[in-house]
Amino acid sequence: MKSAASILQVVARIIGLVLIVLGILFWAGRANQLLPLHIVLGSLLVLTLLAQAMLAARAGANRGLIALAVLWGPIMLVFGMAHANLLPGQFHWVVRVLHLAVGIVAMGMVDVLGKQVRVRDRMSNVQPLEAKA
């Protein structure tokens, strides 16, 4: 379970980096033809978050963070798909910044949950000290 959590962390970091680079290109008015790739990668980040939440639940990690991740995934997906139509005009930059923040928070949750899985896994492998007679 520990290695799966680590793999999901690496996947989220790579996907997140590519998404941020694509987002910067979109903000600059370039590479709009790559929008479908951005959508697919964003969806993969959501799936990565949900998979990490499942691993964390099995490891007995923080329930509140797991619940937040399970809620955050669908919210992220809906917001990502709808953000282009929200607050059009002069203040659309606010929606863009929120879109970026939602993705960065998801990446952070994948990372924190992965660390919790590794800690819980390490703790479950520790043998208790036997009392000296």
mmCIF file of C-alpha atoms in Angstrom:
data_model
loop_
_atom_site.group_PDB
_atom_site.id
_atom_site.type_symbol
_atom_site.label_atom_id
_atom_site.label_comp_id
_atom_site.label_asym_id
_atom_site.label_seq_id
_atom_site.Cartn_x
_atom_site.Cartn_y
_atom_site.Cartn_z
ATOM 1 C CA MET A 1 0.000 0.000 0.000
ATOM 2 C CA LYS A 2 2.919 2.315 0.782
ATOM 3 C CA SER A 3 4.360 2.040 -2.726
ATOM 4 C CA ALA A 4 0.964 2.607 -4.352
ATOM 5 C CA ALA A 5 0.542 5.797 -2.314
ATOM 6 C CA SER A 6 4.012 6.960 -3.370
ATOM 7 C CA ILE A 7 3.255 6.239 -7.027
ATOM 8 C CA LEU A 8 0.023 8.239 -6.797
ATOM 9 C CA GLN A 9 1.955 11.151 -5.283
ATOM 10 C CA VAL A 10 4.429 11.138 -8.180
ATOM 11 C CA VAL A 11 1.605 10.851 -10.715
ATOM 12 C CA ALA A 12 -0.235 13.796 -9.118
ATOM 13 C CA ARG A 13 2.923 15.916 -9.128
ATOM 14 C CA ILE A 14 3.642 15.211 -12.801
ATOM 15 C CA ILE A 15 0.037 15.751 -13.867
ATOM 16 C CA GLY A 16 -0.172 18.891 -11.741
ATOM 17 C CA LEU A 17 2.969 20.350 -13.263
ATOM 18 C CA VAL A 18 1.712 19.691 -16.803
ATOM 19 C CA LEU A 19 -1.683 21.195 -15.911
ATOM 20 C CA ILE A 20 -0.078 24.340 -14.513
ATOM 21 C CA VAL A 21 2.113 24.766 -17.600
ATOM 22 C CA LEU A 22 -0.914 24.283 -19.855
ATOM 23 C CA GLY A 23 -2.915 26.754 -17.749
ATOM 24 C CA ILE A 24 -0.193 29.368 -18.100
ATOM 25 C CA LEU A 25 -0.192 28.825 -21.856
ATOM 26 C CA PHE A 26 -3.977 29.226 -21.956
ATOM 27 C CA TRP A 27 -3.805 32.442 -19.897
ATOM 28 C CA ALA A 28 -1.245 33.747 -22.385
ATOM 29 C CA GLY A 29 -3.652 32.993 -25.233
ATOM 30 C CA ARG A 30 -1.559 30.162 -26.642
ATOM 31 C CA ALA A 31 -2.034 26.415 -27.128
ATOM 32 C CA ASN A 32 -5.836 26.502 -26.923
ATOM 33 C CA GLN A 33 -5.864 23.387 -29.089
ATOM 34 C CA LEU A 34 -4.489 21.536 -26.035
ATOM 35 C CA LEU A 35 -7.601 22.235 -23.964
ATOM 36 C CA PRO A 36 -8.896 18.639 -24.388
ATOM 37 C CA LEU A 37 -5.577 17.367 -22.969
ATOM 38 C CA HIS A 38 -5.973 19.745 -20.019
ATOM 39 C CA ILE A 39 -9.460 18.372 -19.373
ATOM 40 C CA VAL A 40 -8.297 14.740 -19.547
ATOM 41 C CA LEU A 41 -5.341 15.402 -17.256
ATOM 42 C CA GLY A 42 -7.569 17.296 -14.821
ATOM 43 C CA SER A 43 -9.917 14.305 -14.741
ATOM 44 C CA LEU A 44 -6.943 12.022 -14.104
ATOM 45 C CA LEU A 45 -5.894 14.245 -11.210
ATOM 46 C CA VAL A 46 -9.380 13.842 -9.745
ATOM 47 C CA LEU A 47 -9.123 10.050 -10.106
ATOM 48 C CA THR A 48 -5.671 10.131 -8.504
ATOM 49 C CA LEU A 49 -7.074 12.099 -5.568
ATOM 50 C CA LEU A 50 -9.952 9.646 -5.119
ATOM 51 C CA ALA A 51 -7.639 6.620 -5.378
ATOM 52 C CA GLN A 52 -5.314 8.126 -2.759
ATOM 53 C CA ALA A 53 -8.327 8.786 -0.519
ATOM 54 C CA MET A 54 -9.312 5.106 -0.813
ATOM 55 C CA LEU A 55 -5.784 3.984 0.103
ATOM 56 C CA ALA A 56 -5.756 6.406 3.018
ATOM 57 C CA ALA A 57 -9.114 5.094 4.244
ATOM 58 C CA ARG A 58 -7.777 1.528 4.176
ATOM 59 C CA ALA A 59 -4.682 2.656 6.090
ATOM 60 C CA GLY A 60 -6.782 4.378 8.763
ATOM 61 C CA ALA A 61 -5.645 7.923 7.941
ATOM 62 C CA ASN A 62 -7.388 11.129 9.021
ATOM 63 C CA ARG A 63 -11.101 10.625 8.307
ATOM 64 C CA GLY A 64 -11.815 14.324 7.930
ATOM 65 C CA LEU A 65 -9.172 14.743 5.240
ATOM 66 C CA ILE A 66 -10.397 11.603 3.487
ATOM 67 C CA ALA A 67 -13.958 12.958 3.499
ATOM 68 C CA LEU A 68 -12.747 16.309 2.188
ATOM 69 C CA ALA A 69 -10.834 14.583 -0.627
ATOM 70 C CA VAL A 70 -13.868 12.491 -1.584
ATOM 71 C CA LEU A 71 -15.966 15.673 -1.770
ATOM 72 C CA TRP A 72 -13.211 17.769 -3.374
ATOM 73 C CA GLY A 73 -12.808 15.436 -6.363
ATOM 74 C CA PRO A 74 -16.310 15.852 -7.794
ATOM 75 C CA ILE A 75 -16.363 19.563 -6.891
ATOM 76 C CA MET A 76 -13.072 19.985 -8.739
ATOM 77 C CA LEU A 77 -14.418 18.149 -11.775
ATOM 78 C CA VAL A 78 -17.638 20.190 -11.955
ATOM 79 C CA PHE A 79 -15.850 23.496 -11.325
ATOM 80 C CA GLY A 80 -13.192 22.674 -13.911
ATOM 81 C CA MET A 81 -15.772 21.894 -16.567
ATOM 82 C CA ALA A 82 -17.925 24.934 -15.784
ATOM 83 C CA HIS A 83 -15.296 27.566 -15.005
ATOM 84 C CA ALA A 84 -15.073 28.909 -18.570
ATOM 85 C CA ASN A 85 -18.696 30.071 -18.310
ATOM 86 C CA LEU A 86 -18.485 31.521 -14.802
ATOM 87 C CA LEU A 87 -18.210 35.276 -14.307
ATOM 88 C CA PRO A 88 -17.439 36.120 -17.936
ATOM 89 C CA GLY A 89 -15.898 39.443 -18.717
ATOM 90 C CA GLN A 90 -13.567 41.698 -16.826
ATOM 91 C CA PHE A 91 -13.518 39.669 -13.609
ATOM 92 C CA HIS A 92 -13.084 36.214 -15.120
ATOM 93 C CA TRP A 93 -9.516 36.280 -13.819
ATOM 94 C CA VAL A 94 -10.982 35.609 -10.351
ATOM 95 C CA VAL A 95 -12.453 32.324 -11.613
ATOM 96 C CA ARG A 96 -9.132 31.444 -13.251
ATOM 97 C CA VAL A 97 -7.263 31.977 -9.997
ATOM 98 C CA LEU A 98 -9.835 29.899 -8.117
ATOM 99 C CA HIS A 99 -9.478 27.165 -10.764
ATOM 100 C CA LEU A 100 -5.731 27.119 -10.177
ATOM 101 C CA ALA A 101 -6.205 27.080 -6.387
ATOM 102 C CA VAL A 102 -8.666 24.175 -6.542
ATOM 103 C CA GLY A 103 -6.123 22.119 -8.500
ATOM 104 C CA ILE A 104 -3.228 23.000 -6.195
ATOM 105 C CA VAL A 105 -5.304 22.038 -3.158
ATOM 106 C CA ALA A 106 -6.075 18.676 -4.802
ATOM 107 C CA MET A 107 -2.371 18.079 -5.424
ATOM 108 C CA GLY A 108 -1.664 18.923 -1.794
ATOM 109 C CA MET A 109 -4.332 16.524 -0.571
ATOM 110 C CA VAL A 110 -2.861 13.693 -2.657
ATOM 111 C CA ASP A 111 0.511 14.423 -1.090
ATOM 112 C CA VAL A 112 -0.706 14.684 2.518
ATOM 113 C CA LEU A 113 -2.848 11.553 2.229
ATOM 114 C CA GLY A 114 0.094 9.681 0.713
ATOM 115 C CA LYS A 115 2.308 10.685 3.632
ATOM 116 C CA GLN A 116 -0.348 9.524 6.069
ATOM 117 C CA VAL A 117 -0.568 6.156 4.310
ATOM 118 C CA ARG A 118 3.208 5.716 4.579
ATOM 119 C CA VAL A 119 3.243 6.697 8.261
ATOM 120 C CA ARG A 120 0.340 4.384 9.088
ATOM 121 C CA ASP A 121 1.979 1.571 7.130
ATOM 122 C CA ARG A 122 5.256 2.092 8.977
ATOM 123 C CA MET A 123 3.438 2.153 12.324
ATOM 124 C CA SER A 124 1.604 -1.085 11.569
ATOM 125 C CA ASN A 125 4.921 -2.838 10.886
ATOM 126 C CA VAL A 126 6.511 -1.824 14.194
ATOM 127 C CA GLN A 127 6.774 -4.699 16.614
ATOM 128 C CA PRO A 128 5.898 -3.886 20.225
ATOM 129 C CA LEU A 129 8.706 -4.163 22.735
ATOM 130 C CA GLU A 130 8.308 -7.134 24.989
ATOM 131 C CA ALA A 131 8.403 -6.473 28.697
ATOM 132 C CA LYS A 132 11.542 -7.652 30.436
ATOM 133 C CA ALA A 133 10.902 -10.348 32.979
#
